[in-house]
Amino acid sequence: MSSQSLQSIERLPRLVQAQRQPQQKTFWRRLFAIASPSGRSWHGGLKLRGYKELSNADPIAPVAVGELQLAIPLERGRRCAQPCVQPGQPVRKGEVIGIGDHNTPWVHASTSGVVERVGLAYAADSAEPVMAVILNADGRDEWIERPVTEVPQTPEALVERALRMGIVGLGGAGFPTALKLADARHPDLLLINGAECEPFLTCDDRLMRERAEALIESADYLASLMGITLTRFGVETNKPEAMAALRAASRQARTRVEICPLPARYPAGGQPLMIKSLSGRNLAPGTRPAEIGVLALNVATLHALGRAAFHGEPLISRVLTLTGGCERPGNVEVPVGYPVSALRALAGADPEGRLTQVGGPMMGQPLPDPAAVISKTSSCLIFAAERYLPAAQPAGSCIRCTRCVDVCPMSLRPLDLYAAAERQDKADLQALQLDACIECGSCSSTCPSHLPLRERFRQSKTELRP
């Protein structure tokens, strides 16, 4: 991935209008922000053009596999499931093809076919190739016989089910859901993140509109199992249909699930900000939500967890947004390991488009390889993205305008962080709370000197990691 491409993605002056707020609050305003549900605000953020209308009009469409070759990733970050299949072995949909340890989710075949080999492949949202099972689909999409399983009746049983069904966070990070559930010892608050604040993405919006009943049922089950007394869904105000569907489903199920509006301000879906908005609780840097009594899940993760709990169904597909320069934008339910090249043809993507962006324009990245495949955490493909993203500009010098400070949702000082990163001052980076940066890219997008702030902070975090 070139530095020019990264800089192009980070700077979105056509999309961005900074929304500045006073940095100082009086004592009474601070108190009100904690006590009032409508006053749980956070500093900074951006008002972005959403481009949601490009893809949010039509229902989710299933994608037929046919006889394509899929590459199903075994690896995510530092975790890699061990393959348990051999070349030439026939497998069916849902069959285990990778076994994880107590920290690593298992991996399953996303369709039926014959194993070609185990080798390296590019996942759409990974800059480096990962280990994968290469599977020649047979076009029958035949499920493995699934025994009737009881719904888990204890938190420990649900943790085991989530691990064996391969459930991970579908909001982007891909953290194993089993580990998050195991960490939540005595939570009193379940927060479901339906913000989807990135421009272009509409997969969670359509999921909430179309599968609201299943989401409410899964939330009720999870809260009851974990002994949680309060459940809140957070949905940005620019998704009125999703909010209405969830509220209707909650009323019909006669639950006490609350559907709460979040500000349509990027990055409202960032975990610390979502928790602040919905509970008034502050997630300090280095602190896990479980330490403040919160269990937080993305809506797509909750849906996958419900399918695993109620139906014994592994995570082998996800809803994905196809948008940008294409004839048939929309949302599709696509098998994990499906080639991006086939999705280009399905969407009728502009053949002249040079850049395919994976994920949103703020936190996503360019497609690393034309042969890349969809992973569990791939949420969006923006075709011909160069039409929407400005061309890269050469970086200048910091002019200390403090625009980055104005928009940082974590109330950091990006200009000072950048200076410390450039001189590789680890002590200053820690003192300036680099670990609190959520890498939203708001600072990069507003920098008049076009400094690659977010990418420099990412690099510095890697350098500081033990």
Short mmCIF file of C-alpha atoms in Angstrom, two decimals:
data_model
loop_
_atom_site.label_atom_id
_atom_site.label_comp_id
_atom_site.label_asym_id
_atom_site.label_seq_id
_atom_site.Cartn_x
_atom_site.Cartn_y
_atom_site.Cartn_z
CA MET A 1 0.00 0.00 0.00
CA SER A 2 1.61 3.30 -1.03
CA SER A 3 1.94 6.27 1.31
CA GLN A 4 0.24 8.34 -1.39
CA SER A 5 -2.86 6.13 -1.25
CA LEU A 6 -2.95 6.32 2.53
CA GLN A 7 -2.71 10.10 2.48
CA SER A 8 -5.46 10.28 -0.12
CA ILE A 9 -7.77 8.28 2.13
CA GLU A 10 -7.01 10.27 5.24
CA ARG A 11 -7.80 13.72 3.85
CA LEU A 12 -11.42 14.32 2.99
CA PRO A 13 -11.88 18.09 2.75
CA ARG A 14 -14.88 17.69 0.43
CA LEU A 15 -16.59 15.43 2.94
CA VAL A 16 -15.65 17.15 6.13
CA GLN A 17 -16.88 20.19 7.96
CA ALA A 18 -15.41 20.46 11.44
CA GLN A 19 -17.92 20.87 14.21
CA ARG A 20 -16.12 22.73 16.93
CA GLN A 21 -17.19 22.94 20.52
CA PRO A 22 -15.78 24.92 23.42
CA GLN A 23 -13.08 22.95 25.16
CA GLN A 24 -14.00 24.17 28.65
CA LYS A 25 -17.26 23.40 30.42
CA THR A 26 -18.55 24.81 33.65
CA PHE A 27 -19.06 22.55 36.65
CA TRP A 28 -22.81 22.56 36.10
CA ARG A 29 -22.52 21.63 32.43
CA ARG A 30 -20.24 18.75 33.37
CA LEU A 31 -22.71 17.57 35.99
CA PHE A 32 -25.59 17.85 33.52
CA ALA A 33 -23.68 15.81 30.94
CA ILE A 34 -23.49 12.92 33.42
CA ALA A 35 -27.01 13.16 34.79
CA SER A 36 -29.08 13.78 31.67
CA PRO A 37 -29.48 11.16 28.90
CA SER A 38 -29.65 13.96 26.33
CA GLY A 39 -26.53 15.65 27.62
CA ARG A 40 -23.98 12.86 27.46
CA SER A 41 -21.89 14.61 24.86
CA TRP A 42 -18.29 14.35 23.82
CA HIS A 43 -15.80 16.82 22.43
CA GLY A 44 -15.08 17.44 18.76
CA GLY A 45 -16.08 15.15 15.94
CA LEU A 46 -17.00 15.86 12.33
CA LYS A 47 -20.13 16.37 10.29
CA LEU A 48 -19.58 14.27 7.18
CA ARG A 49 -21.51 13.81 4.00
CA GLY A 50 -22.85 10.30 4.44
CA TYR A 51 -23.40 8.99 0.88
CA LYS A 52 -25.79 6.53 2.57
CA GLU A 53 -28.45 7.07 -0.10
CA LEU A 54 -26.26 5.29 -2.65
CA SER A 55 -26.89 1.87 -1.08
CA ASN A 56 -29.55 1.91 1.64
CA ALA A 57 -32.75 1.74 -0.42
CA ASP A 58 -33.00 -1.97 -1.25
CA PRO A 59 -33.23 -5.05 1.00
CA ILE A 60 -30.23 -7.27 1.69
CA ALA A 61 -29.70 -9.68 -1.23
CA PRO A 62 -28.14 -13.15 -0.84
CA VAL A 63 -25.08 -13.96 -2.95
CA ALA A 64 -25.00 -17.33 -4.69
CA VAL A 65 -21.59 -18.99 -4.52
CA GLY A 66 -21.68 -21.06 -7.71
CA GLU A 67 -18.47 -22.90 -8.56
CA LEU A 68 -16.01 -20.19 -7.59
CA GLN A 69 -12.80 -20.67 -5.66
CA LEU A 70 -12.99 -19.24 -2.14
CA ALA A 71 -10.15 -18.50 0.26
CA ILE A 72 -11.44 -18.69 3.84
CA PRO A 73 -9.05 -16.88 6.23
CA LEU A 74 -7.78 -18.82 9.25
CA GLU A 75 -5.89 -15.86 10.64
CA ARG A 76 -6.92 -12.60 12.27
CA GLY A 77 -4.27 -10.38 13.82
CA ARG A 78 -2.09 -12.51 16.08
CA ARG A 79 -4.61 -15.34 16.24
CA CYS A 80 -4.62 -18.22 13.77
CA ALA A 81 -6.81 -21.33 13.84
CA GLN A 82 -5.05 -24.57 12.97
CA PRO A 83 -6.33 -26.15 9.74
CA CYS A 84 -7.97 -29.57 10.22
CA VAL A 85 -8.58 -30.42 6.55
CA GLN A 86 -6.37 -31.85 3.81
CA PRO A 87 -6.08 -31.12 0.06
CA GLY A 88 -8.68 -33.12 -1.86
CA GLN A 89 -10.99 -33.42 1.15
CA PRO A 90 -14.68 -32.70 0.48
CA VAL A 91 -16.39 -30.42 3.00
CA ARG A 92 -19.88 -29.15 3.48
CA LYS A 93 -21.19 -25.74 4.46
CA GLY A 94 -20.69 -25.10 8.16
CA GLU A 95 -18.08 -27.84 8.61
CA VAL A 96 -15.12 -27.02 10.85
CA ILE A 97 -11.96 -26.38 8.80
CA GLY A 98 -9.87 -24.61 11.47
CA ILE A 99 -9.68 -25.31 15.21
CA GLY A 100 -8.69 -22.56 17.60
CA ASP A 101 -7.32 -22.67 21.12
CA HIS A 102 -9.13 -21.16 24.11
CA ASN A 103 -8.46 -17.65 22.74
CA THR A 104 -9.00 -18.25 19.03
CA PRO A 105 -12.39 -18.65 17.30
CA TRP A 106 -12.91 -21.71 15.13
CA VAL A 107 -13.29 -21.41 11.35
CA HIS A 108 -15.91 -23.10 9.16
CA ALA A 109 -16.48 -23.74 5.48
CA SER A 110 -18.77 -21.05 4.07
CA THR A 111 -20.06 -23.37 1.32
CA SER A 112 -19.66 -26.97 0.17
CA GLY A 113 -16.81 -28.08 -2.08
CA VAL A 114 -13.36 -29.63 -2.15
CA VAL A 115 -10.28 -28.31 -0.37
CA GLU A 116 -7.64 -27.25 -2.89
CA ARG A 117 -4.89 -26.43 -0.39
CA VAL A 118 -3.98 -24.45 2.70
CA GLY A 119 -1.90 -21.41 1.84
CA LEU A 120 -1.54 -17.66 1.85
CA ALA A 121 -4.24 -15.33 0.51
CA TYR A 122 -5.12 -11.66 0.84
CA ALA A 123 -8.12 -10.77 2.98
CA ALA A 124 -9.75 -7.57 1.77
CA ASP A 125 -9.07 -5.66 4.99
CA SER A 126 -5.58 -7.00 5.70
CA ALA A 127 -2.44 -5.34 4.39
CA GLU A 128 -0.49 -8.61 4.52
CA PRO A 129 -1.44 -12.08 3.23
CA VAL A 130 -2.90 -14.48 5.79
CA MET A 131 -3.21 -18.25 6.08
CA ALA A 132 -6.41 -19.52 4.47
CA VAL A 133 -8.16 -22.66 3.33
CA ILE A 134 -8.55 -22.52 -0.45
CA LEU A 135 -11.85 -24.18 -1.32
CA ASN A 136 -13.23 -25.05 -4.77
CA ALA A 137 -16.99 -24.59 -4.34
CA ASP A 138 -19.19 -27.26 -5.96
CA GLY A 139 -22.19 -24.98 -6.49
CA ARG A 140 -24.52 -27.07 -4.30
CA ASP A 141 -24.06 -24.99 -1.12
CA GLU A 142 -24.93 -28.11 0.91
CA TRP A 143 -25.06 -27.74 4.70
CA ILE A 144 -23.45 -30.19 7.07
CA GLU A 145 -25.97 -32.09 9.19
CA ARG A 146 -26.38 -30.03 12.34
CA PRO A 147 -27.53 -31.80 15.49
CA VAL A 148 -30.28 -30.14 17.47
CA THR A 149 -28.51 -28.18 20.21
CA GLU A 150 -29.93 -26.59 23.32
CA VAL A 151 -29.72 -22.85 23.76
CA PRO A 152 -26.83 -22.17 26.18
CA GLN A 153 -28.19 -21.78 29.70
CA THR A 154 -25.10 -20.37 31.41
CA PRO A 155 -22.61 -17.65 30.50
CA GLU A 156 -19.86 -20.27 30.36
CA ALA A 157 -21.83 -22.34 27.85
CA LEU A 158 -22.41 -19.27 25.69
CA VAL A 159 -18.70 -18.45 25.77
CA GLU A 160 -17.92 -21.95 24.53
CA ARG A 161 -20.62 -21.73 21.84
CA ALA A 162 -19.32 -18.37 20.61
CA LEU A 163 -15.76 -19.69 20.37
CA ARG A 164 -16.72 -22.88 18.52
CA MET A 165 -19.07 -21.00 16.18
CA GLY A 166 -16.31 -18.55 15.23
CA ILE A 167 -18.08 -15.39 16.40
CA VAL A 168 -15.95 -12.23 16.27
CA GLY A 169 -16.69 -8.53 16.45
CA LEU A 170 -18.13 -7.49 13.09
CA GLY A 171 -17.79 -3.75 13.67
CA GLY A 172 -14.23 -3.81 12.36
CA ALA A 173 -11.86 -4.91 15.13
CA GLY A 174 -12.65 -8.63 14.88
CA PHE A 175 -12.01 -9.26 18.59
CA PRO A 176 -13.24 -12.74 19.63
CA THR A 177 -16.73 -12.37 21.10
CA ALA A 178 -16.12 -15.32 23.43
CA LEU A 179 -13.31 -13.41 25.14
CA LYS A 180 -15.49 -10.33 25.54
CA LEU A 181 -18.26 -12.41 27.09
CA ALA A 182 -15.82 -14.22 29.40
CA ASP A 183 -14.43 -10.88 30.55
CA ALA A 184 -17.89 -9.54 31.44
CA ARG A 185 -18.15 -10.93 34.96
CA HIS A 186 -20.87 -8.77 36.52
CA PRO A 187 -22.10 -6.23 33.94
CA ASP A 188 -25.22 -4.19 34.65
CA LEU A 189 -25.51 -2.57 31.23
CA LEU A 190 -25.70 -4.07 27.72
CA LEU A 191 -24.98 -1.56 24.95
CA ILE A 192 -25.59 -2.45 21.30
CA ASN A 193 -23.76 -0.25 18.83
CA GLY A 194 -25.83 0.59 15.75
CA ALA A 195 -24.20 3.94 15.01
CA GLU A 196 -22.51 3.05 11.70
CA CYS A 197 -21.06 6.55 11.56
CA GLU A 198 -18.64 5.98 8.65
CA PRO A 199 -19.76 7.47 5.31
CA PHE A 200 -20.96 5.01 2.64
CA LEU A 201 -21.60 2.06 5.02
CA THR A 202 -25.23 0.92 5.31
CA CYS A 203 -24.93 -2.79 6.14
CA ASP A 204 -25.85 -2.32 9.82
CA ASP A 205 -28.68 0.04 8.89
CA ARG A 206 -30.28 -2.57 6.63
CA LEU A 207 -29.68 -5.31 9.22
CA MET A 208 -31.54 -3.30 11.88
CA ARG A 209 -34.39 -2.52 9.50
CA GLU A 210 -34.87 -6.09 8.29
CA ARG A 211 -33.95 -8.22 11.31
CA ALA A 212 -35.08 -6.08 14.21
CA GLU A 213 -37.09 -8.89 15.85
CA ALA A 214 -34.09 -11.22 15.88
CA LEU A 215 -31.87 -8.47 17.31
CA ILE A 216 -34.30 -7.69 20.14
CA GLU A 217 -34.71 -11.40 20.90
CA SER A 218 -30.94 -11.89 21.01
CA ALA A 219 -30.45 -8.83 23.23
CA ASP A 220 -33.12 -10.01 25.66
CA TYR A 221 -31.60 -13.48 25.82
CA LEU A 222 -28.08 -12.17 26.36
CA ALA A 223 -29.12 -9.69 29.06
CA SER A 224 -31.10 -12.35 30.92
CA LEU A 225 -28.28 -14.88 30.75
CA MET A 226 -25.66 -12.37 31.95
CA GLY A 227 -27.85 -10.90 34.70
CA ILE A 228 -27.93 -7.49 33.04
CA THR A 229 -30.67 -5.11 34.15
CA LEU A 230 -30.58 -2.49 31.38
CA THR A 231 -30.17 -2.84 27.60
CA ARG A 232 -29.76 0.08 25.21
CA PHE A 233 -29.37 0.20 21.43
CA GLY A 234 -27.52 3.27 20.16
CA VAL A 235 -28.58 4.36 16.65
CA GLU A 236 -27.59 7.56 14.87
CA THR A 237 -30.45 9.97 14.21
CA ASN A 238 -29.92 9.67 10.44
CA LYS A 239 -31.37 6.13 10.55
CA PRO A 240 -35.05 6.75 11.41
CA GLU A 241 -36.27 3.55 9.72
CA ALA A 242 -33.87 1.40 11.76
CA MET A 243 -34.90 3.12 14.99
CA ALA A 244 -38.60 2.66 14.18
CA ALA A 245 -38.12 -1.04 13.36
CA LEU A 246 -36.25 -1.71 16.61
CA ARG A 247 -38.82 0.17 18.69
CA ALA A 248 -41.68 -1.72 17.06
CA ALA A 249 -39.94 -5.04 17.69
CA SER A 250 -39.26 -4.10 21.30
CA ARG A 251 -42.91 -3.17 21.89
CA GLN A 252 -44.13 -6.37 20.25
CA ALA A 253 -41.81 -8.48 22.40
CA ARG A 254 -42.83 -6.44 25.47
CA THR A 255 -39.25 -5.88 26.49
CA ARG A 256 -37.66 -2.99 28.31
CA VAL A 257 -34.96 -2.57 25.68
CA GLU A 258 -34.32 1.14 25.09
CA ILE A 259 -33.65 2.48 21.59
CA CYS A 260 -31.54 5.60 22.08
CA PRO A 261 -30.55 8.22 19.49
CA LEU A 262 -26.88 8.98 18.97
CA PRO A 263 -25.68 12.19 17.34
CA ALA A 264 -25.11 11.95 13.59
CA ARG A 265 -21.55 13.06 14.15
CA TYR A 266 -18.45 11.08 13.28
CA PRO A 267 -17.15 9.03 15.11
CA ALA A 268 -20.26 8.45 17.26
CA GLY A 269 -19.75 4.69 16.98
CA GLY A 270 -16.29 4.73 18.57
CA GLN A 271 -16.59 2.52 21.64
CA PRO A 272 -15.57 5.09 24.30
CA LEU A 273 -17.86 7.69 22.71
CA MET A 274 -20.81 5.33 22.35
CA ILE A 275 -20.46 4.29 25.99
CA LYS A 276 -20.24 7.94 27.05
CA SER A 277 -23.32 8.85 25.01
CA LEU A 278 -25.49 5.97 26.24
CA SER A 279 -24.41 5.69 29.87
CA GLY A 280 -22.43 8.74 30.93
CA ARG A 281 -19.61 6.43 31.98
CA ASN A 282 -16.05 7.22 30.94
CA LEU A 283 -13.90 4.47 29.44
CA ALA A 284 -10.39 5.50 30.43
CA PRO A 285 -7.45 4.60 28.18
CA GLY A 286 -6.38 1.02 28.78
CA THR A 287 -9.68 0.23 30.51
CA ARG A 288 -12.00 -2.50 29.26
CA PRO A 289 -15.77 -1.91 29.18
CA ALA A 290 -16.19 -4.83 31.59
CA GLU A 291 -14.31 -2.84 34.23
CA ILE A 292 -17.07 -0.22 34.28
CA GLY A 293 -19.92 -2.73 34.17
CA VAL A 294 -20.60 -2.56 30.43
CA LEU A 295 -20.94 -5.28 27.80
CA ALA A 296 -20.80 -3.62 24.37
CA LEU A 297 -21.46 -5.36 21.04
CA ASN A 298 -21.99 -4.24 17.47
CA VAL A 299 -25.46 -5.02 16.04
CA ALA A 300 -24.06 -7.44 13.45
CA THR A 301 -22.08 -9.23 16.16
CA LEU A 302 -25.24 -9.54 18.26
CA HIS A 303 -27.10 -10.98 15.28
CA ALA A 304 -24.36 -13.56 14.64
CA LEU A 305 -24.28 -14.47 18.33
CA GLY A 306 -28.04 -15.00 18.29
CA ARG A 307 -27.81 -17.30 15.28
CA ALA A 308 -25.11 -19.30 17.06
CA ALA A 309 -27.05 -19.52 20.33
CA PHE A 310 -30.51 -20.32 18.93
CA HIS A 311 -29.63 -22.28 15.79
CA GLY A 312 -26.08 -23.58 16.27
CA GLU A 313 -25.07 -21.64 13.17
CA PRO A 314 -21.41 -20.66 12.73
CA LEU A 315 -20.33 -17.30 11.41
CA ILE A 316 -19.78 -18.07 7.72
CA SER A 317 -21.28 -15.02 6.03
CA ARG A 318 -21.84 -11.34 6.65
CA VAL A 319 -23.79 -8.38 5.28
CA LEU A 320 -21.59 -6.19 3.10
CA THR A 321 -22.21 -2.80 1.45
CA LEU A 322 -21.40 -2.43 -2.27
CA THR A 323 -21.31 1.24 -3.20
CA GLY A 324 -19.49 4.03 -5.00
CA GLY A 325 -18.96 3.84 -8.76
CA CYS A 326 -21.13 0.86 -9.64
CA GLU A 327 -24.39 0.18 -11.48
CA ARG A 328 -25.99 -1.99 -8.78
CA PRO A 329 -25.13 -0.63 -5.32
CA GLY A 330 -26.75 -2.16 -2.26
CA ASN A 331 -26.17 -4.64 0.54
CA VAL A 332 -25.51 -8.34 0.06
CA GLU A 333 -25.10 -11.30 2.39
CA VAL A 334 -21.84 -12.77 1.18
CA PRO A 335 -19.98 -15.95 2.23
CA VAL A 336 -16.67 -15.47 4.01
CA GLY A 337 -13.83 -16.05 1.55
CA TYR A 338 -15.78 -14.81 -1.48
CA PRO A 339 -13.53 -13.06 -4.04
CA VAL A 340 -13.82 -9.30 -4.39
CA SER A 341 -13.41 -9.66 -8.16
CA ALA A 342 -16.72 -11.56 -8.32
CA LEU A 343 -18.41 -8.85 -6.24
CA ARG A 344 -17.12 -6.22 -8.68
CA ALA A 345 -18.91 -8.02 -11.47
CA LEU A 346 -22.03 -8.49 -9.34
CA ALA A 347 -22.20 -4.79 -8.53
CA GLY A 348 -21.40 -3.69 -12.08
CA ALA A 349 -18.41 -1.70 -10.87
CA ASP A 350 -16.89 0.84 -13.23
CA PRO A 351 -14.02 -0.98 -15.00
CA GLU A 352 -12.19 2.34 -15.27
CA GLY A 353 -12.19 2.82 -11.49
CA ARG A 354 -8.68 2.62 -10.11
CA LEU A 355 -9.24 2.51 -6.35
CA THR A 356 -11.43 0.08 -4.42
CA GLN A 357 -11.71 1.16 -0.81
CA VAL A 358 -12.40 -1.51 1.82
CA GLY A 359 -14.42 -0.14 4.73
CA GLY A 360 -15.28 3.53 5.03
CA PRO A 361 -13.20 6.45 3.82
CA MET A 362 -12.09 7.41 7.33
CA MET A 363 -10.87 4.15 8.86
CA GLY A 364 -10.76 1.83 5.86
CA GLN A 365 -7.93 1.10 3.46
CA PRO A 366 -7.36 0.46 -0.25
CA LEU A 367 -7.94 -3.09 -1.47
CA PRO A 368 -4.51 -4.72 -0.90
CA ASP A 369 -4.66 -7.05 -3.91
CA PRO A 370 -7.09 -7.59 -6.82
CA ALA A 371 -7.41 -11.25 -5.79
CA ALA A 372 -8.37 -10.42 -2.19
CA VAL A 373 -11.36 -12.09 -0.54
CA ILE A 374 -14.02 -11.04 1.95
CA SER A 375 -13.24 -11.72 5.60
CA LYS A 376 -15.53 -11.70 8.62
CA THR A 377 -14.67 -8.04 9.27
CA SER A 378 -15.08 -6.71 5.71
CA SER A 379 -18.02 -4.29 5.90
CA CYS A 380 -17.95 -2.25 2.69
CA LEU A 381 -16.46 -1.98 -0.80
CA ILE A 382 -16.38 1.49 -2.35
CA PHE A 383 -15.72 1.06 -6.06
CA ALA A 384 -14.04 3.83 -8.08
CA ALA A 385 -13.32 5.50 -4.75
CA GLU A 386 -11.05 8.08 -6.39
CA ARG A 387 -14.23 9.88 -7.49
CA TYR A 388 -15.09 10.58 -3.86
CA LEU A 389 -11.69 10.92 -2.21
CA PRO A 390 -9.47 13.92 -2.95
CA ALA A 391 -6.11 13.44 -4.58
CA ALA A 392 -3.13 13.22 -2.26
CA GLN A 393 -1.30 16.44 -1.47
CA PRO A 394 2.31 16.70 -0.33
CA ALA A 395 2.68 17.03 3.42
CA GLY A 396 3.87 20.35 4.75
CA SER A 397 4.89 21.48 8.19
CA CYS A 398 2.62 21.85 11.20
CA ILE A 399 1.43 25.47 11.50
CA ARG A 400 0.01 24.93 15.01
CA CYS A 401 -3.49 25.95 13.96
CA THR A 402 -4.95 23.45 16.49
CA ARG A 403 -7.73 22.32 14.15
CA CYS A 404 -6.78 18.75 15.01
CA VAL A 405 -7.29 19.55 18.68
CA ASP A 406 -10.72 21.02 17.97
CA VAL A 407 -12.00 17.87 16.26
CA CYS A 408 -10.31 15.11 18.28
CA PRO A 409 -13.19 13.22 19.96
CA MET A 410 -10.84 11.91 22.65
CA SER A 411 -9.72 15.45 23.64
CA LEU A 412 -6.11 14.72 22.74
CA ARG A 413 -3.54 17.07 21.21
CA PRO A 414 -2.65 15.42 17.87
CA LEU A 415 -0.14 18.14 16.91
CA ASP A 416 1.92 17.40 20.04
CA LEU A 417 1.52 13.65 19.56
CA TYR A 418 2.78 13.99 16.00
CA ALA A 419 5.83 15.98 17.10
CA ALA A 420 6.64 13.35 19.74
CA ALA A 421 6.17 10.56 17.19
CA GLU A 422 8.52 12.26 14.74
CA ARG A 423 11.28 12.47 17.31
CA GLN A 424 10.41 8.96 18.57
CA ASP A 425 9.97 10.19 22.13
CA LYS A 426 8.24 7.22 23.75
CA ALA A 427 7.96 8.89 27.14
CA ASP A 428 6.14 11.89 25.66
CA LEU A 429 3.87 9.66 23.58
CA GLN A 430 2.80 7.85 26.72
CA ALA A 431 2.39 11.09 28.67
CA LEU A 432 0.23 12.52 25.86
CA GLN A 433 -1.93 9.35 26.00
CA LEU A 434 -1.30 7.94 22.55
CA ASP A 435 -3.09 4.78 23.71
CA ALA A 436 -6.33 6.80 23.97
CA CYS A 437 -6.31 7.51 20.21
CA ILE A 438 -9.10 5.56 18.48
CA GLU A 439 -7.53 6.12 15.02
CA CYS A 440 -10.69 7.73 13.63
CA GLY A 441 -8.73 9.98 11.27
CA SER A 442 -10.59 13.18 12.19
CA CYS A 443 -7.31 14.99 12.78
CA SER A 444 -5.82 13.97 9.42
CA SER A 445 -8.97 15.03 7.59
CA THR A 446 -8.85 18.58 8.90
CA CYS A 447 -5.09 19.22 8.80
CA PRO A 448 -4.38 22.09 6.35
CA SER A 449 -0.78 20.88 6.06
CA HIS A 450 -1.94 17.39 4.98
CA LEU A 451 0.05 15.63 7.69
CA PRO A 452 -0.57 11.86 7.84
CA LEU A 453 -1.42 12.04 11.54
CA ARG A 454 -3.48 8.88 11.88
CA GLU A 455 -0.98 6.68 10.07
CA ARG A 456 1.88 8.08 12.15
CA PHE A 457 -0.03 7.32 15.33
CA ARG A 458 -0.76 3.77 14.14
CA GLN A 459 2.93 3.26 13.46
CA SER A 460 3.90 4.65 16.85
CA LYS A 461 1.46 2.34 18.62
CA THR A 462 3.10 -0.61 16.87
CA GLU A 463 6.54 0.62 17.94
CA LEU A 464 5.40 0.96 21.56
CA ARG A 465 3.73 -2.46 21.66
CA PRO A 466 5.77 -4.95 23.76
#
